Coordinates of C-alpha atoms in Angstrom, one line a residue:
M484 CA 59.7 64.9 40.0
S485 CA 56.7 63.1 41.0
A486 CA 55.2 60.5 38.4
A487 CA 51.9 62.2 39.0
W488 CA 53.0 65.4 37.5
I489 CA 55.2 64.2 34.4
P490 CA 53.9 66.2 31.3
T491 CA 52.4 64.1 28.8
L492 CA 52.0 65.1 25.0
C493 CA 49.2 63.5 23.2
L494 CA 48.7 63.4 19.5
G495 CA 44.9 62.3 18.5
V496 CA 43.7 60.5 21.3
C497 CA 45.3 60.2 24.6
L498 CA 44.5 57.3 27.0
L499 CA 46.0 57.8 30.4
L500 CA 45.7 55.1 32.7
L501 CA 46.5 55.9 36.3
P502 CA 46.5 53.3 39.2
G503 CA 43.7 53.2 41.5
P504 CA 42.2 51.0 44.2
M505 CA 40.9 47.3 43.2
G506 CA 37.6 47.2 42.0
S507 CA 35.0 44.7 43.3
E508 CA 35.8 42.7 39.9
G509 CA 39.3 41.9 41.1
A510 CA 38.6 41.6 44.9
A511 CA 38.9 38.3 46.4
P512 CA 35.4 36.4 46.9
I513 CA 33.9 36.2 50.4
A514 CA 34.3 33.0 52.2
I515 CA 31.0 31.7 53.3
T516 CA 29.8 28.8 55.0
C517 CA 27.4 25.9 53.7
F518 CA 24.5 27.4 55.4
T519 CA 25.2 31.3 54.7
R520 CA 21.7 32.5 53.2
G521 CA 21.0 35.0 50.3
L522 CA 19.6 37.3 52.9
D523 CA 23.0 37.5 54.7
I524 CA 24.8 39.0 51.7
R525 CA 23.6 42.7 51.6
K526 CA 24.8 43.6 48.3
E527 CA 23.2 43.8 44.6
K528 CA 26.1 41.6 43.5
A529 CA 28.7 39.7 45.1
D530 CA 31.6 37.0 44.7
V531 CA 31.7 34.4 47.2
L532 CA 33.4 31.1 47.8
C533 CA 31.4 28.0 48.8
P534 CA 33.4 25.4 50.9
G535 CA 33.7 21.7 49.8
G536 CA 31.7 18.8 51.4
C537 CA 28.8 20.4 52.4
P538 CA 26.0 17.7 53.2
L539 CA 23.4 17.9 50.6
E540 CA 20.5 16.8 52.5
E541 CA 20.7 19.7 55.1
F542 CA 20.6 22.4 52.4
S543 CA 17.7 24.5 52.6
V544 CA 16.8 25.7 49.1
Y545 CA 13.5 27.3 47.9
G546 CA 12.9 27.8 44.2
N547 CA 14.6 27.1 41.0
I548 CA 16.8 29.5 39.1
V549 CA 15.5 32.3 41.3
Y550 CA 15.7 31.5 45.0
A551 CA 13.9 32.9 47.9
S552 CA 16.7 34.7 49.8
V553 CA 16.3 32.6 52.9
S554 CA 17.8 29.8 51.0
S555 CA 21.5 28.7 51.3
I556 CA 23.6 30.3 48.7
C557 CA 25.8 27.1 48.3
G558 CA 23.0 24.8 48.2
A559 CA 21.3 26.9 45.6
A560 CA 24.6 27.1 43.5
V561 CA 24.9 23.1 43.6
H562 CA 21.1 22.8 42.7
R563 CA 21.6 25.2 39.7
G564 CA 24.7 23.2 38.7
V565 CA 27.1 26.3 39.1
I566 CA 29.5 24.4 41.3
S567 CA 29.5 20.7 42.5
N568 CA 29.6 19.6 46.1
S569 CA 33.5 20.2 46.2
G570 CA 32.6 23.9 46.2
G571 CA 34.1 26.8 44.4
P572 CA 33.3 30.4 43.5
V573 CA 29.8 31.9 43.1
R574 CA 28.7 35.3 41.9
V575 CA 25.3 36.1 43.7
Y576 CA 22.8 38.7 42.3
S577 CA 20.1 40.1 44.4
L578 CA 16.6 40.2 42.9
P579 CA 13.0 41.4 44.1
G580 CA 10.8 39.0 46.1
R581 CA 8.1 36.9 44.2
E582 CA 4.8 35.2 44.9
N583 CA 5.7 31.5 44.1
Y584 CA 8.9 29.6 44.3
S585 CA 8.7 26.2 42.8
S586 CA 10.0 22.8 43.9
V587 CA 12.6 21.0 41.7
D588 CA 14.9 18.1 42.1
A589 CA 18.4 19.0 40.6
N590 CA 21.8 17.5 41.2
G591 CA 21.0 15.7 44.4
I592 CA 19.0 18.6 45.9
Q593 CA 15.2 18.7 46.2
S594 CA 14.2 22.3 46.4
Q595 CA 11.0 23.4 48.4
M596 CA 8.1 25.2 47.6
L597 CA 7.5 28.7 49.1
S598 CA 4.3 30.7 48.6
R599 CA 6.0 34.0 49.2
W600 CA 9.2 35.9 50.2
S601 CA 10.3 39.7 50.1
T602 CA 13.6 39.1 48.2
S603 CA 15.2 36.8 46.0
F604 CA 18.8 36.1 44.3
T605 CA 20.1 33.8 41.6
V606 CA 23.8 32.7 40.8
T607 CA 26.3 32.1 38.2
K608 CA 29.5 30.5 38.1
G609 CA 32.1 33.0 39.9
K610 CA 35.6 34.1 38.7
S611 CA 38.4 31.5 39.6
S612 CA 40.2 32.5 42.9
T613 CA 43.5 31.7 44.3
Q614 CA 41.8 30.6 47.2
E615 CA 41.2 26.8 48.1
A616 CA 37.7 25.6 48.3
T617 CA 37.9 23.9 51.6
G618 CA 35.5 22.3 54.0
Q619 CA 35.6 25.5 56.0
A620 CA 35.6 29.3 55.3
V621 CA 39.2 30.5 54.2
S622 CA 40.8 32.4 57.4
T623 CA 42.4 35.1 55.1
A624 CA 39.1 36.3 53.7
H625 CA 36.9 38.5 55.6
P626 CA 33.3 40.3 54.9
P627 CA 33.5 43.8 53.9
T628 CA 32.6 44.8 57.2
G629 CA 35.6 43.3 58.8
K630 CA 33.7 41.5 61.3
R631 CA 34.5 37.7 61.9
L632 CA 32.2 35.3 60.0
K633 CA 29.6 33.5 62.5
K634 CA 30.4 30.1 63.3
T635 CA 28.1 27.6 61.4
P636 CA 25.1 27.2 63.5
E637 CA 24.3 23.6 64.5
K638 CA 20.9 22.0 63.7
K639 CA 19.0 22.2 67.0
T640 CA 16.9 19.2 68.0
G641 CA 14.1 21.2 69.7
N642 CA 11.9 20.1 72.4
K643 CA 11.5 16.5 72.3
D644 CA 8.9 16.5 75.0
C645 CA 6.5 18.7 72.5
K646 CA 6.9 16.8 69.4
A647 CA 4.1 17.6 67.1
D648 CA 3.3 18.9 63.8
I649 CA 1.4 22.1 64.1
A650 CA -0.4 24.5 61.6
F651 CA -1.3 28.0 62.6
L652 CA -4.4 29.0 60.8
I653 CA -4.3 32.8 61.1
D654 CA -7.3 35.2 60.3
G655 CA -6.4 37.3 57.3
S656 CA -10.1 38.9 56.8
F657 CA -11.2 42.4 56.8
N658 CA -12.7 41.7 60.2
I659 CA -9.1 41.8 61.8
G660 CA -7.7 44.4 59.4
Q661 CA -3.8 45.3 59.0
R662 CA -3.2 46.6 62.4
R663 CA -4.7 43.7 64.5
F664 CA -3.3 41.2 61.7
N665 CA 0.3 42.3 62.5
L666 CA -0.3 41.8 66.2
Q667 CA -1.7 38.4 65.5
K668 CA 1.6 37.7 63.7
N669 CA 3.8 38.7 66.6
F670 CA 1.5 36.6 69.0
V671 CA 2.1 33.5 66.9
G672 CA 5.7 34.2 66.6
K673 CA 5.9 34.2 70.5
V674 CA 4.1 30.8 70.6
A675 CA 6.2 29.4 67.9
L676 CA 9.3 30.5 69.8
M677 CA 8.2 29.0 73.0
L678 CA 7.4 25.7 71.5
G679 CA 11.1 24.8 70.9
I680 CA 10.8 24.3 67.3
G681 CA 13.7 21.8 66.2
T682 CA 14.5 18.7 64.1
E683 CA 13.2 16.4 66.7
G684 CA 10.7 18.7 68.1
P685 CA 7.7 20.6 67.1
H686 CA 7.4 21.6 63.3
V687 CA 5.2 24.5 62.5
G688 CA 3.5 25.7 59.2
L689 CA 1.3 28.5 58.5
V690 CA -1.9 29.1 56.6
Q691 CA -3.8 32.2 56.1
A692 CA -7.7 32.4 56.1
S693 CA -9.3 34.8 53.9
E694 CA -11.6 34.9 50.8
H695 CA -9.4 31.9 49.6
P696 CA -7.1 30.0 52.0
K697 CA -3.4 30.4 51.2
I698 CA -0.6 28.0 52.6
E699 CA 2.1 30.4 53.5
F700 CA 4.7 27.8 54.5
Y701 CA 4.8 24.1 55.1
L702 CA 6.0 21.9 58.1
K703 CA 9.2 21.0 56.2
N704 CA 10.2 24.4 55.1
F705 CA 11.7 25.5 58.3
T706 CA 13.1 23.7 61.3
S707 CA 14.4 26.4 63.3
A708 CA 12.6 29.2 65.5
K709 CA 14.8 31.9 63.8
D710 CA 13.7 31.0 60.2
V711 CA 10.2 30.4 61.4
L712 CA 10.0 33.9 63.0
F713 CA 11.4 35.6 59.8
A714 CA 8.7 33.6 57.7
I715 CA 6.0 34.7 59.7
K716 CA 7.3 38.4 59.4
E717 CA 7.2 38.1 55.7
V718 CA 3.5 37.1 55.6
G719 CA 1.2 39.8 53.9
F720 CA -2.3 40.5 54.7
R721 CA -4.9 39.4 52.1
G722 CA -8.2 40.7 53.3
G723 CA -11.7 39.2 52.2
N724 CA -14.1 37.6 54.1
S725 CA -13.1 35.2 57.0
N726 CA -13.9 32.0 55.4
T727 CA -12.5 30.1 58.4
G728 CA -14.3 26.7 57.7
K729 CA -13.3 26.5 54.0
A730 CA -9.5 27.2 55.2
L731 CA -9.7 24.7 58.2
K732 CA -10.9 22.1 55.5
H733 CA -8.2 22.8 53.0
T734 CA -5.4 22.9 55.8
A735 CA -6.8 19.3 56.8
Q736 CA -6.8 18.0 53.3
K737 CA -3.7 19.8 51.7
F738 CA -1.3 20.8 54.5
F739 CA -0.9 17.6 56.5
T740 CA 0.6 15.5 54.0
V741 CA 4.0 13.6 53.7
D742 CA 5.1 15.6 50.8
A743 CA 4.5 18.8 52.8
G744 CA 6.6 17.2 55.8
V745 CA 3.9 15.5 58.0
R746 CA 5.9 12.7 60.2
K747 CA 4.3 9.5 61.0
G748 CA 3.3 8.8 64.6
I749 CA 3.1 12.5 65.5
P750 CA 0.1 14.4 66.7
K751 CA -1.2 16.7 63.9
V752 CA -2.6 20.0 65.2
V753 CA -4.2 22.9 64.0
V754 CA -4.4 26.2 66.0
V755 CA -7.4 28.4 64.4
F756 CA -7.3 31.9 65.2
I757 CA -10.9 33.7 64.8
D758 CA -10.9 37.4 65.3
G759 CA -14.8 38.0 65.8
W760 CA -16.6 35.4 64.1
P761 CA -16.3 33.2 61.1
S762 CA -18.3 34.0 57.8
D763 CA -18.9 30.3 57.1
D764 CA -19.7 27.0 58.7
I765 CA -16.7 25.6 61.0
E766 CA -18.7 22.8 62.6
E767 CA -18.6 20.6 59.4
A768 CA -14.8 21.8 58.7
G769 CA -14.2 20.5 62.4
I770 CA -15.5 17.2 61.6
V771 CA -13.6 16.8 58.4
A772 CA -10.4 17.6 60.2
R773 CA -11.0 15.0 62.6
E774 CA -11.4 12.4 59.9
F775 CA -8.2 13.5 58.7
G776 CA -6.6 12.7 62.2
V777 CA -6.3 16.5 63.1
N778 CA -6.7 18.1 66.5
V779 CA -8.4 21.5 66.3
F780 CA -7.9 24.3 68.7
I781 CA -9.7 27.3 68.5
V782 CA -8.3 30.6 69.9
S783 CA -10.9 33.2 69.6
V784 CA -10.2 36.9 70.0
A785 CA -12.8 39.8 70.8
K786 CA -16.2 38.1 70.9
P787 CA -19.0 39.5 68.8
I788 CA -20.7 42.7 70.6
P789 CA -24.5 42.3 70.9
E790 CA -25.1 44.5 67.9
E791 CA -23.1 42.1 65.7
L792 CA -24.8 39.0 66.7
G793 CA -27.1 39.0 63.9
M794 CA -24.2 38.7 61.6
V795 CA -22.9 35.6 63.2
Q796 CA -24.3 32.1 61.9
D797 CA -24.0 30.2 65.1
V798 CA -22.9 31.8 68.3
S799 CA -21.9 28.7 69.7
F800 CA -19.3 28.0 66.7
V801 CA -16.4 27.3 69.0
D802 CA -18.0 24.7 70.8
K803 CA -19.1 23.1 67.7
A804 CA -15.7 23.1 66.1
V805 CA -13.9 21.4 68.6
C806 CA -14.5 17.8 69.3
R807 CA -15.1 18.0 73.1
N808 CA -16.5 21.1 74.7
N809 CA -14.4 20.8 78.0
G810 CA -12.1 24.0 77.6
F811 CA -9.2 22.1 76.6
F812 CA -9.4 22.7 73.1
S813 CA -10.7 26.3 72.9
Y814 CA -8.8 29.4 74.3
H815 CA -10.1 32.9 74.3
M816 CA -8.3 36.3 74.6
P817 CA -10.3 39.7 74.9
N818 CA -8.1 41.5 72.5
W819 CA -4.5 41.4 70.6
F820 CA -3.0 43.6 73.4
G821 CA -0.8 42.5 76.0
T822 CA -1.2 39.0 74.9
T823 CA 2.3 37.7 76.1
K824 CA 0.8 36.5 79.1
Y825 CA -1.4 34.2 77.1
V826 CA 1.5 32.4 75.3
K827 CA 2.7 29.9 78.1
P828 CA -1.0 28.6 78.7
L829 CA -1.5 28.1 74.9
V830 CA 2.1 26.1 74.5
Q831 CA 1.2 24.1 77.5
K832 CA -2.1 22.8 75.7
L833 CA -0.4 22.3 72.4
C834 CA 2.5 20.0 74.1
T835 CA -0.2 18.0 76.3
H836 CA -0.4 15.2 73.9
E837 CA -2.1 12.5 76.0
Q838 CA -5.4 14.8 76.0
M839 CA -5.3 15.0 72.1
M840 CA -7.9 12.3 71.5
C841 CA -10.0 14.1 69.0
S842 CA -8.5 13.2 65.9
K843 CA -10.3 10.5 63.8
T844 CA -8.1 7.1 63.6
C845 CA -8.8 3.5 63.3
Y846 CA -8.4 3.4 67.2
N847 CA -11.1 6.2 68.2
S848 CA -13.8 6.0 65.4
V849 CA -15.0 2.5 65.2
N850 CA -18.1 0.6 66.5
I851 CA -17.2 -2.9 67.1
A852 CA -19.7 -5.6 68.1
F853 CA -18.4 -8.9 69.1
L854 CA -20.8 -11.8 68.5
I855 CA -19.6 -14.6 70.9
D856 CA -20.1 -18.3 70.5
G857 CA -21.7 -19.8 73.8
S858 CA -22.6 -23.2 72.4
S859 CA -21.9 -26.3 74.4
S860 CA -19.1 -27.4 72.0
V861 CA -17.0 -24.6 73.3
G862 CA -16.9 -25.6 76.9
D863 CA -16.4 -23.3 80.0
S864 CA -12.5 -23.2 79.9
N865 CA -12.3 -22.2 76.2
F866 CA -15.2 -19.8 76.6
R867 CA -12.9 -17.9 79.1
L868 CA -10.3 -18.0 76.4
M869 CA -12.6 -16.4 74.0
L870 CA -13.5 -13.5 76.4
E871 CA -9.5 -12.9 77.0
F872 CA -9.5 -12.8 73.4
V873 CA -12.1 -10.2 73.1
S874 CA -10.7 -8.0 75.9
N875 CA -7.3 -7.9 74.4
I876 CA -8.7 -6.6 71.2
A877 CA -11.0 -4.2 73.0
K878 CA -8.3 -2.8 75.1
T879 CA -6.4 -1.3 72.3
F880 CA -9.0 1.0 71.2
E881 CA -9.7 4.5 72.5
I882 CA -13.2 3.9 74.0
S883 CA -14.9 7.1 75.1
D884 CA -18.1 9.1 74.6
I885 CA -16.8 10.6 71.5
G886 CA -14.1 7.6 70.5
A887 CA -14.5 3.9 69.7
K888 CA -17.6 1.9 71.1
I889 CA -17.9 -1.7 72.0
A890 CA -20.8 -4.0 72.4
A891 CA -21.1 -7.7 73.0
V892 CA -23.8 -10.4 72.2
Q893 CA -23.6 -14.1 73.2
F894 CA -25.4 -16.4 71.2
T895 CA -26.6 -20.1 71.1
Y896 CA -29.8 -21.0 69.5
D897 CA -30.9 -17.8 71.3
Q898 CA -29.2 -14.4 71.5
H899 CA -28.4 -12.5 74.6
M900 CA -27.3 -8.7 74.5
E901 CA -24.4 -8.7 77.0
F902 CA -24.1 -4.8 76.4
S903 CA -24.8 -2.3 73.6
F904 CA -22.7 0.7 72.2
T905 CA -24.5 3.0 74.5
D906 CA -24.3 1.2 77.9
Y907 CA -20.5 2.0 78.5
N908 CA -18.1 4.7 77.5
T909 CA -14.8 4.1 79.2
K910 CA -12.4 1.2 78.7
E911 CA -12.3 0.1 82.3
N912 CA -15.9 -0.5 82.3
V913 CA -16.1 -2.3 79.0
L914 CA -13.3 -4.6 80.2
A915 CA -15.0 -5.5 83.4
V916 CA -18.3 -6.3 81.8
I917 CA -16.5 -8.8 79.5
R918 CA -14.9 -10.5 82.2
N919 CA -18.0 -11.0 84.0
I920 CA -19.9 -12.5 81.3
R921 CA -21.8 -15.8 82.1
Y922 CA -21.2 -19.0 79.7
M923 CA -24.7 -20.0 78.3
S924 CA -24.2 -23.4 76.6
G925 CA -26.6 -24.7 74.1
G926 CA -27.0 -25.0 70.1
T927 CA -25.2 -23.0 67.5
A928 CA -27.3 -20.6 65.2
T929 CA -24.7 -18.2 64.0
G930 CA -27.1 -16.7 61.1
E931 CA -29.8 -15.8 63.5
A932 CA -27.4 -14.1 65.7
I933 CA -26.0 -12.1 63.0
S934 CA -29.5 -10.9 62.1
F935 CA -30.2 -10.2 65.7
T936 CA -26.9 -8.0 65.9
V937 CA -27.6 -6.1 63.0
R938 CA -31.0 -5.3 63.9
N939 CA -30.7 -4.6 67.6
V940 CA -27.1 -3.7 68.0
F941 CA -26.1 -1.5 64.9
G942 CA -29.8 -0.4 64.2
P943 CA -30.0 2.0 67.0
I944 CA -26.8 3.7 66.3
R945 CA -27.3 4.0 62.4
E946 CA -26.5 7.6 62.2
S947 CA -23.1 7.3 63.9
P948 CA -20.3 8.8 62.4
N949 CA -18.0 5.7 63.4
K950 CA -17.3 2.8 61.1
N951 CA -19.1 -0.5 62.1
F952 CA -17.5 -3.8 62.4
L953 CA -19.0 -7.1 63.5
V954 CA -16.4 -9.7 64.8
I955 CA -17.8 -13.2 65.0
V956 CA -16.0 -15.7 67.7
T957 CA -17.1 -19.2 67.0
D958 CA -15.6 -22.8 67.2
G959 CA -17.3 -24.6 64.4
Q960 CA -20.4 -24.9 62.0
S961 CA -23.7 -23.4 62.5
Y962 CA -27.0 -25.5 62.3
D963 CA -28.6 -22.5 60.5
D964 CA -27.6 -20.6 57.2
V965 CA -25.0 -18.2 57.6
Q966 CA -24.2 -16.7 54.2
G967 CA -27.5 -14.8 53.7
P968 CA -27.6 -13.1 56.9
A969 CA -23.7 -12.1 56.2
A970 CA -24.8 -10.7 52.9
A971 CA -27.6 -8.9 54.5
A972 CA -25.1 -7.3 57.0
H973 CA -22.9 -6.2 54.4
D974 CA -25.7 -4.5 52.5
A975 CA -27.0 -2.7 55.8
A976 CA -23.4 -1.3 56.2
K977 CA -23.4 0.4 52.7

């Protein structure tokens, strides 16, 4: 007789245990890789086995205790102290998304901040397994689907010819609305994909302009196009006024920081998307951005119709927000439909770094006047050496109509204005004029020369946003007082 049909007599309480299929509690944990993310495990609860020897510095972890599902499961487990870097079993619990994920340094891993994600997870210590935690997924363990695990993706270096730190400042106001907001995100995703994001290529982040600006993710959060596209998709519509100027200032001041992932010597760019018109002043915000070394690009969509012009603070807001109105820093699309053809031209602009001369740096935001000693004690040959010295300094600066400006005065007992700040606005012309300065010869009155230069060279450009410097090149003692005029020059510069 079959065991299933053996009659059983029970007195009182009868507990009959019949064999059945092994449940999830007894199942072998799923072998995963170092970089398997929470969103890759589509279960409310799952037991996984992390390999050993994962590189801690390559883990992407967002949050603390509760982690954004874009985080590495093994990275989160090490961060929380559930396992060590030698690997081991981990139990993963799916959780709802949240608004903010904090940044905490724990167990050799610095987790990162993230403003919002749709799903989360947490980790606890898993049950022991007979499987050994090695550097690779155990070959006998398969995912529930029966599919073979994907090979661990390599970190892509990206497009090295377009190495830039880029912030996309998107319009999240009621001007654009939910539908066009989603179309805008699609366009930004296409641009991000074509840029060639990678560890050695462009890094991107995203800020949303609305009533109050919000940094959605930073430059350091993602270094692969796949993760960036997923993050863009997760961004929710905020609504409110299109305070683009406020958002641009916030981006320049808070987004482009070393802690947020800015790299040294890499062009900083913000691409500002404006649907219709801004509700505040972006001219001042553009100036602030350039003071922080940021190149501003304006992408305007759907210009105001005649009936709406009365609501626009300044109809030429695009021209005033960019540092040079030459068409390079501005881009217009008629609407958000059929925008694929606009992706490549915009990417080409963002990757043309030699034209990004609008950010304010020491090399392009100064007025330098050279006060050159032409007295008899110098001599003609030494005077030529002085001119060569001045030329070598001048050639290091980005001289232009909106950049650095150079002036020169030669002095003996008298003063001669060789050229002013407004005479030449190209480096080639300035260097040519310096080479052709003729030696005057005479006495030395440095104090009078300082006063002359402050009055006649710096006086006319008193309203210039550039910082002023006076460089005195002389070979010896002056016959007049220098201390008083020098102190007056310092006071005039305050």
